[in-house]
Amino acid sequence: MQQDGSLKELHPPTGGDFGGTAVDNKFKGLLTRIFGADILYKFKQKYMREYFEIMADFELKKKVFDGTGTIVMKFSVDLLQFYENEVGMSIQECLRQSNFVDQIEFKKGKIVIAEEIVVGLFEEPVDKIIQTTQDLLNKVDNIDQIVTVGGFSQSPYLQSQLKIHFGNILYMPEDPSLAVLKGAVMFGFNPTSIVSRVCKKTYGIARMMKFKPHHPAKKKRLLDGVEYCDDLFCKHIEIGTPVKVGDEISAKEHEYFPTVVEMKQAVLEVYASNTRNPQFIDDEGCELVGLIKIDLDTKGDIWSKVLVKMIFGGTELKVKVTDVKNNTVQIAAVDFLG
């Protein structure tokens, strides 16, 4: 936090598929191992409400599991009966012949799951959270506090594991789910509260240039008798670069020229890459993030210059295009949230 209360981002946003939904998916996988994918699919199609009730009951248990003891939750007798009708034997009989003997039990409309199995549902997502957090601590200096927010951060098991690894620098708000909403509202009222960000990716624009000997033959295109190299990635800003939010003055300007003499419109293809120096827009890790149509009037001048600069906002990338010959300016945006 800056002296004026504003925030400065020190590292690009990072993360992955290891939140609470990852634990839900592990539980779904457990049900698949118990009942079989085909039976579970048929049950879900026929008894949709009962299936979602199972998942809702697991959500409640997930929020209170602290890593010790079995969990006991309501379970659909319809699924048990459906299984028996399909297979010809009860689920209890099948479990006695499986790896789940003494670990999973169905009785009186409830399922009892052993501690070892439940911990296994949490282990991979929690380990990934710990590893990702540790990686950030190794990359960024002088971190005094880790703030946990979001619904999954309320998990007693996750909290206990984070405390083991990070100890006193861990801070848990009273209502971590509400903290996310409050942050979004505060940012909505004051988008300038974050004054600096770090580019999560390398951003650039697809372009053509006159073909040179080092260019790959497959990229050669012939236009008006001139050989061009197509699909080049013209880098505007590199991954990991700190940028001031909304700072147009410091944004670097790049020159572009029409590929044909008579050109009334052009489409700028904005690309992002996970690498620092992509050469072509179809390199591994490159993705199209936006298309920007601009009006031009070259007046027959192939050297009619267009200046393009990228300006980073809070949740969007603004692209400012200046037609030098006609002294016109156009601004478009690529929304990172869309």
Tab-separated table of C-alpha atoms in Angstrom:
chain	number	residue	atom	x	y	z
A	1	MET	CA	0.000	0.000	0.000
A	2	GLN	CA	1.217	3.487	-0.890
A	3	GLN	CA	1.322	6.406	1.553
A	4	ASP	CA	-1.842	7.872	0.047
A	5	GLY	CA	-3.728	4.598	0.612
A	6	SER	CA	-3.600	3.483	-3.024
A	7	LEU	CA	-2.344	0.052	-4.074
A	8	LYS	CA	0.585	-0.952	-6.244
A	9	GLU	CA	0.639	-4.430	-7.743
A	10	LEU	CA	4.002	-6.154	-7.259
A	11	HIS	CA	3.428	-9.353	-9.240
A	12	PRO	CA	1.042	-10.368	-12.036
A	13	PRO	CA	-2.126	-12.147	-10.864
A	14	THR	CA	-1.577	-15.876	-10.553
A	15	GLY	CA	-3.642	-18.890	-9.630
A	16	GLY	CA	-5.343	-21.953	-11.039
A	17	ASP	CA	-8.092	-24.501	-10.659
A	18	PHE	CA	-7.561	-25.244	-6.985
A	19	GLY	CA	-10.367	-23.482	-5.170
A	20	GLY	CA	-13.425	-24.941	-3.490
A	21	THR	CA	-14.846	-26.197	-6.795
A	22	ALA	CA	-11.761	-28.404	-7.175
A	23	VAL	CA	-12.768	-30.178	-3.936
A	24	ASP	CA	-16.318	-30.491	-5.294
A	25	ASN	CA	-14.918	-32.119	-8.430
A	26	LYS	CA	-12.929	-34.544	-6.304
A	27	PHE	CA	-16.145	-35.506	-4.502
A	28	LYS	CA	-17.896	-36.020	-7.846
A	29	GLY	CA	-14.990	-38.242	-8.826
A	30	LEU	CA	-15.472	-40.223	-5.613
A	31	LEU	CA	-19.150	-40.763	-6.430
A	32	THR	CA	-18.136	-41.918	-9.904
A	33	ARG	CA	-15.710	-44.456	-8.436
A	34	ILE	CA	-18.431	-45.761	-6.107
A	35	PHE	CA	-21.389	-45.940	-8.480
A	36	GLY	CA	-19.802	-45.842	-11.937
A	37	ALA	CA	-19.923	-43.022	-14.468
A	38	ASP	CA	-22.825	-44.463	-16.467
A	39	ILE	CA	-25.126	-44.985	-13.486
A	40	LEU	CA	-24.288	-41.594	-11.998
A	41	TYR	CA	-25.009	-39.909	-15.323
A	42	LYS	CA	-28.376	-41.672	-15.682
A	43	PHE	CA	-29.289	-40.812	-12.100
A	44	LYS	CA	-28.434	-37.160	-12.638
A	45	GLN	CA	-30.647	-37.047	-15.731
A	46	LYS	CA	-33.597	-38.689	-13.968
A	47	TYR	CA	-33.212	-37.258	-10.453
A	48	MET	CA	-31.614	-33.843	-11.011
A	49	ARG	CA	-32.977	-32.316	-7.794
A	50	GLU	CA	-31.742	-35.220	-5.651
A	51	TYR	CA	-28.290	-35.002	-7.268
A	52	PHE	CA	-27.960	-31.306	-6.445
A	53	GLU	CA	-29.156	-31.987	-2.898
A	54	ILE	CA	-26.229	-34.404	-2.507
A	55	MET	CA	-23.822	-31.710	-3.703
A	56	ALA	CA	-25.432	-29.086	-1.449
A	57	ASP	CA	-25.052	-31.362	1.588
A	58	PHE	CA	-21.399	-31.936	0.712
A	59	GLU	CA	-20.887	-28.169	0.466
A	60	LEU	CA	-22.068	-27.801	4.068
A	61	LYS	CA	-19.732	-30.549	5.280
A	62	LYS	CA	-16.839	-29.124	3.263
A	63	LYS	CA	-17.133	-25.828	5.121
A	64	VAL	CA	-16.723	-27.402	8.569
A	65	PHE	CA	-14.280	-30.268	7.955
A	66	ASP	CA	-11.074	-29.611	9.892
A	67	GLY	CA	-9.047	-32.608	8.774
A	68	THR	CA	-10.065	-34.950	11.568
A	69	GLY	CA	-12.876	-37.472	11.924
A	70	THR	CA	-15.393	-38.924	9.517
A	71	ILE	CA	-18.097	-36.897	7.814
A	72	VAL	CA	-21.714	-37.988	7.919
A	73	MET	CA	-24.119	-36.432	5.445
A	74	LYS	CA	-27.598	-37.038	4.095
A	75	PHE	CA	-27.668	-39.174	0.998
A	76	SER	CA	-30.312	-39.898	-1.600
A	77	VAL	CA	-31.975	-43.291	-1.109
A	78	ASP	CA	-33.150	-42.908	-4.705
A	79	LEU	CA	-29.549	-43.257	-5.900
A	80	LEU	CA	-29.025	-46.360	-3.788
A	81	GLN	CA	-32.203	-47.935	-5.148
A	82	PHE	CA	-31.393	-46.829	-8.701
A	83	TYR	CA	-27.984	-48.489	-8.403
A	84	GLU	CA	-29.496	-51.740	-7.133
A	85	ASN	CA	-32.049	-51.790	-9.958
A	86	GLU	CA	-29.325	-51.259	-12.560
A	87	VAL	CA	-26.691	-53.617	-11.153
A	88	GLY	CA	-28.788	-56.251	-9.479
A	89	MET	CA	-27.106	-56.015	-6.091
A	90	SER	CA	-27.000	-53.444	-3.318
A	91	ILE	CA	-24.273	-50.819	-3.036
A	92	GLN	CA	-23.354	-52.248	0.397
A	93	GLU	CA	-22.602	-55.620	-1.189
A	94	CYS	CA	-20.499	-54.001	-3.882
A	95	LEU	CA	-18.534	-51.913	-1.364
A	96	ARG	CA	-17.582	-55.043	0.563
A	97	GLN	CA	-15.832	-56.249	-2.584
A	98	SER	CA	-14.115	-52.928	-3.320
A	99	ASN	CA	-11.227	-50.810	-2.061
A	100	PHE	CA	-13.745	-48.749	-0.066
A	101	VAL	CA	-14.513	-51.492	2.461
A	102	ASP	CA	-14.451	-49.987	5.982
A	103	GLN	CA	-13.980	-46.492	4.474
A	104	ILE	CA	-17.438	-45.709	3.110
A	105	GLU	CA	-20.745	-46.847	4.561
A	106	PHE	CA	-24.392	-46.198	3.724
A	107	LYS	CA	-26.961	-46.468	6.477
A	108	LYS	CA	-30.337	-44.932	7.303
A	109	GLY	CA	-30.292	-42.440	4.432
A	110	LYS	CA	-26.791	-41.200	5.218
A	111	ILE	CA	-23.284	-41.737	3.899
A	112	VAL	CA	-20.332	-42.065	6.287
A	113	ILE	CA	-16.949	-41.259	4.745
A	114	ALA	CA	-13.699	-42.056	6.552
A	115	GLU	CA	-11.258	-39.277	7.453
A	116	GLU	CA	-8.589	-40.599	5.074
A	117	ILE	CA	-10.946	-40.367	2.098
A	118	VAL	CA	-12.145	-36.851	2.971
A	119	VAL	CA	-8.605	-35.552	3.471
A	120	GLY	CA	-7.788	-36.984	0.051
A	121	LEU	CA	-10.469	-34.764	-1.495
A	122	PHE	CA	-8.755	-31.673	-0.095
A	123	GLU	CA	-5.093	-32.599	-0.469
A	124	GLU	CA	-4.357	-31.692	-4.087
A	125	PRO	CA	-6.146	-28.294	-4.131
A	126	VAL	CA	-4.687	-27.327	-0.733
A	127	ASP	CA	-1.166	-28.417	-1.734
A	128	LYS	CA	-1.411	-26.336	-4.904
A	129	ILE	CA	-2.541	-23.269	-2.931
A	130	ILE	CA	0.392	-23.672	-0.543
A	131	GLN	CA	2.887	-24.200	-3.373
A	132	THR	CA	1.611	-21.236	-5.388
A	133	THR	CA	1.729	-18.997	-2.308
A	134	GLN	CA	5.259	-20.138	-1.481
A	135	ASP	CA	6.377	-19.503	-5.062
A	136	LEU	CA	5.098	-15.920	-4.799
A	137	LEU	CA	6.898	-15.397	-1.481
A	138	ASN	CA	10.095	-16.584	-3.139
A	139	LYS	CA	9.674	-14.109	-5.998
A	140	VAL	CA	8.455	-11.002	-4.144
A	141	ASP	CA	10.443	-9.473	-1.278
A	142	ASN	CA	9.212	-7.912	1.953
A	143	ILE	CA	5.800	-9.601	2.221
A	144	ASP	CA	4.465	-8.874	5.709
A	145	GLN	CA	0.995	-10.343	5.455
A	146	ILE	CA	-1.059	-12.881	3.515
A	147	VAL	CA	-4.788	-12.100	3.422
A	148	THR	CA	-7.118	-15.011	2.681
A	149	VAL	CA	-10.410	-14.168	0.958
A	150	GLY	CA	-13.154	-16.065	-0.869
A	151	GLY	CA	-15.502	-18.846	0.203
A	152	PHE	CA	-12.929	-21.663	0.281
A	153	SER	CA	-10.683	-19.702	2.639
A	154	GLN	CA	-13.295	-20.340	5.354
A	155	SER	CA	-12.426	-24.051	5.287
A	156	PRO	CA	-10.992	-25.036	8.718
A	157	TYR	CA	-8.799	-27.660	7.037
A	158	LEU	CA	-7.331	-25.148	4.560
A	159	GLN	CA	-6.807	-22.621	7.355
A	160	SER	CA	-4.969	-25.158	9.513
A	161	GLN	CA	-2.639	-26.121	6.654
A	162	LEU	CA	-1.919	-22.487	5.772
A	163	LYS	CA	-1.090	-21.731	9.421
A	164	ILE	CA	1.330	-24.650	9.521
A	165	HIS	CA	3.211	-23.342	6.483
A	166	PHE	CA	2.937	-19.558	6.837
A	167	GLY	CA	2.254	-18.960	10.518
A	168	ASN	CA	2.061	-15.426	11.833
A	169	ILE	CA	1.910	-13.586	8.492
A	170	LEU	CA	-1.482	-15.139	7.728
A	171	TYR	CA	-4.507	-12.864	8.203
A	172	MET	CA	-8.107	-14.081	7.897
A	173	PRO	CA	-10.911	-11.468	7.723
A	174	GLU	CA	-14.089	-12.106	9.678
A	175	ASP	CA	-16.080	-12.668	6.489
A	176	PRO	CA	-13.681	-13.604	3.666
A	177	SER	CA	-16.525	-14.140	1.167
A	178	LEU	CA	-17.897	-10.648	1.778
A	179	ALA	CA	-14.374	-9.211	1.505
A	180	VAL	CA	-14.343	-10.061	-2.205
A	181	LEU	CA	-17.666	-8.284	-2.760
A	182	LYS	CA	-16.578	-5.261	-0.726
A	183	GLY	CA	-13.362	-5.018	-2.718
A	184	ALA	CA	-15.260	-5.110	-6.001
A	185	VAL	CA	-17.656	-2.375	-4.837
A	186	MET	CA	-14.829	-0.177	-3.560
A	187	PHE	CA	-12.944	-0.589	-6.818
A	188	GLY	CA	-16.119	0.240	-8.764
A	189	PHE	CA	-16.464	3.533	-6.889
A	190	ASN	CA	-12.755	4.320	-7.114
A	191	PRO	CA	-10.997	2.597	-10.058
A	192	THR	CA	-7.874	4.680	-9.386
A	193	SER	CA	-7.333	2.924	-6.049
A	194	ILE	CA	-4.911	0.620	-7.884
A	195	VAL	CA	-2.331	2.959	-9.377
A	196	SER	CA	0.093	0.428	-10.829
A	197	ARG	CA	-0.171	-3.097	-12.193
A	198	VAL	CA	2.238	-5.707	-13.519
A	199	CYS	CA	1.485	-7.075	-16.966
A	200	LYS	CA	0.267	-10.640	-16.733
A	201	LYS	CA	1.078	-11.298	-20.377
A	202	THR	CA	2.976	-9.872	-23.336
A	203	TYR	CA	0.623	-7.816	-25.497
A	204	GLY	CA	0.982	-6.915	-29.140
A	205	ILE	CA	-0.673	-6.539	-32.513
A	206	ALA	CA	-0.533	-8.762	-35.584
A	207	ARG	CA	1.253	-7.128	-38.471
A	208	MET	CA	2.853	-7.694	-41.871
A	209	MET	CA	6.224	-6.469	-43.049
A	210	LYS	CA	8.296	-6.864	-46.199
A	211	PHE	CA	9.581	-10.409	-46.470
A	212	LYS	CA	13.220	-10.916	-45.491
A	213	PRO	CA	15.548	-13.921	-45.969
A	214	HIS	CA	15.247	-15.057	-42.332
A	215	HIS	CA	11.445	-15.197	-42.448
A	216	PRO	CA	9.820	-18.653	-42.813
A	217	ALA	CA	8.599	-19.399	-46.334
A	218	LYS	CA	5.171	-20.483	-45.070
A	219	LYS	CA	4.526	-16.903	-43.885
A	220	LYS	CA	5.155	-15.336	-47.305
A	221	ARG	CA	2.228	-13.405	-48.841
A	222	LEU	CA	2.110	-11.518	-52.156
A	223	LEU	CA	0.192	-8.212	-52.212
A	224	ASP	CA	0.283	-5.777	-55.155
A	225	GLY	CA	3.403	-7.525	-56.399
A	226	VAL	CA	5.231	-7.111	-53.071
A	227	GLU	CA	6.276	-10.039	-50.875
A	228	TYR	CA	5.274	-9.714	-47.221
A	229	CYS	CA	5.766	-11.781	-44.079
A	230	ASP	CA	2.404	-12.325	-42.388
A	231	ASP	CA	1.341	-13.063	-38.791
A	232	LEU	CA	4.195	-11.227	-37.076
A	233	PHE	CA	3.694	-10.413	-33.389
A	234	CYS	CA	4.495	-6.732	-32.917
A	235	LYS	CA	5.186	-6.462	-29.191
A	236	HIS	CA	3.845	-3.412	-27.389
A	237	ILE	CA	4.517	-4.397	-23.794
A	238	GLU	CA	6.258	-7.355	-22.178
A	239	ILE	CA	5.025	-9.732	-19.498
A	240	GLY	CA	6.143	-8.662	-16.016
A	241	THR	CA	6.436	-4.962	-16.909
A	242	PRO	CA	5.063	-2.532	-14.275
A	243	VAL	CA	2.611	-0.063	-15.817
A	244	LYS	CA	0.807	2.912	-14.358
A	245	VAL	CA	-2.933	2.521	-14.709
A	246	GLY	CA	-4.330	4.919	-17.309
A	247	ASP	CA	-0.901	6.431	-18.038
A	248	GLU	CA	-1.102	7.482	-21.678
A	249	ILE	CA	2.062	9.588	-21.659
A	250	SER	CA	4.423	6.705	-20.832
A	251	ALA	CA	2.754	4.258	-23.219
A	252	LYS	CA	5.035	3.452	-26.132
A	253	GLU	CA	3.753	4.362	-29.588
A	254	HIS	CA	4.225	2.029	-32.572
A	255	GLU	CA	4.018	2.870	-36.256
A	256	TYR	CA	1.904	0.914	-38.752
A	257	PHE	CA	1.430	1.391	-42.482
A	258	PRO	CA	-1.263	0.186	-44.907
A	259	THR	CA	-0.427	-2.925	-46.931
A	260	VAL	CA	-2.262	-1.674	-50.023
A	261	VAL	CA	-2.507	1.808	-51.545
A	262	GLU	CA	-6.285	2.173	-51.367
A	263	MET	CA	-7.358	1.261	-47.842
A	264	LYS	CA	-10.513	2.526	-46.166
A	265	GLN	CA	-10.612	0.249	-43.135
A	266	ALA	CA	-8.250	-1.939	-41.143
A	267	VAL	CA	-8.724	-4.447	-38.355
A	268	LEU	CA	-6.144	-4.526	-35.597
A	269	GLU	CA	-5.788	-7.976	-34.072
A	270	VAL	CA	-4.694	-7.673	-30.440
A	271	TYR	CA	-2.833	-10.712	-29.094
A	272	ALA	CA	-1.531	-11.819	-25.724
A	273	SER	CA	1.273	-14.272	-25.058
A	274	ASN	CA	2.645	-16.130	-22.029
A	275	THR	CA	6.199	-15.640	-23.311
A	276	ARG	CA	8.410	-12.562	-23.363
A	277	ASN	CA	9.310	-12.439	-27.037
A	278	PRO	CA	6.806	-14.181	-29.300
A	279	GLN	CA	7.736	-13.953	-32.954
A	280	PHE	CA	4.437	-14.914	-34.572
A	281	ILE	CA	0.813	-14.756	-33.478
A	282	ASP	CA	0.445	-18.524	-33.843
A	283	ASP	CA	3.391	-19.310	-31.550
A	284	GLU	CA	2.577	-21.536	-28.597
A	285	GLY	CA	1.025	-19.535	-25.753
A	286	CYS	CA	-0.423	-16.792	-28.000
A	287	GLU	CA	-4.134	-15.987	-28.008
A	288	LEU	CA	-6.363	-13.441	-29.728
A	289	VAL	CA	-7.882	-11.113	-27.111
A	290	GLY	CA	-9.581	-8.493	-29.247
A	291	LEU	CA	-10.364	-7.118	-32.698
A	292	ILE	CA	-10.416	-3.381	-33.297
A	293	LYS	CA	-11.820	-1.967	-36.535
A	294	ILE	CA	-10.480	1.449	-37.562
A	295	ASP	CA	-11.436	3.785	-40.401
A	296	LEU	CA	-8.646	5.011	-42.662
A	297	ASP	CA	-8.238	7.239	-45.668
A	298	THR	CA	-4.809	6.718	-47.191
A	299	LYS	CA	-5.622	9.027	-50.120
A	300	GLY	CA	-3.521	6.720	-52.270
A	301	ASP	CA	-0.443	7.079	-50.044
A	302	ILE	CA	1.141	3.729	-49.077
A	303	TRP	CA	3.185	5.598	-46.452
A	304	SER	CA	0.111	6.935	-44.705
A	305	LYS	CA	1.184	6.347	-41.121
A	306	VAL	CA	-0.949	5.092	-38.230
A	307	LEU	CA	0.288	5.386	-34.639
A	308	VAL	CA	-0.942	2.854	-32.080
A	309	LYS	CA	-0.412	2.818	-28.335
A	310	MET	CA	-1.786	0.554	-25.605
A	311	ILE	CA	-2.993	2.117	-22.360
A	312	PHE	CA	-3.661	-0.194	-19.428
A	313	GLY	CA	-6.703	0.439	-17.258
A	314	GLY	CA	-7.929	-1.438	-14.233
A	315	THR	CA	-9.827	-4.177	-16.034
A	316	GLU	CA	-9.364	-3.255	-19.664
A	317	LEU	CA	-6.773	-2.455	-22.284
A	318	LYS	CA	-7.374	0.736	-24.238
A	319	VAL	CA	-5.952	1.043	-27.722
A	320	LYS	CA	-5.450	4.548	-29.077
A	321	VAL	CA	-5.080	4.818	-32.872
A	322	THR	CA	-3.934	8.052	-34.521
A	323	ASP	CA	-4.261	8.495	-38.279
A	324	VAL	CA	-1.403	10.955	-38.821
A	325	LYS	CA	-2.327	11.950	-42.384
A	326	ASN	CA	-5.904	12.855	-41.500
A	327	ASN	CA	-5.237	13.949	-37.913
A	328	THR	CA	-7.953	11.686	-36.463
A	329	VAL	CA	-7.903	9.688	-33.243
A	330	GLN	CA	-9.886	6.553	-32.417
A	331	ILE	CA	-9.981	4.740	-29.068
A	332	ALA	CA	-11.217	1.227	-28.457
A	333	ALA	CA	-10.988	-1.145	-25.510
A	334	VAL	CA	-10.348	-4.821	-24.845
A	335	ASP	CA	-12.167	-5.943	-21.702
A	336	PHE	CA	-10.145	-8.401	-19.590
A	337	LEU	CA	-13.309	-9.467	-17.756
A	338	GLY	CA	-15.382	-10.247	-20.833
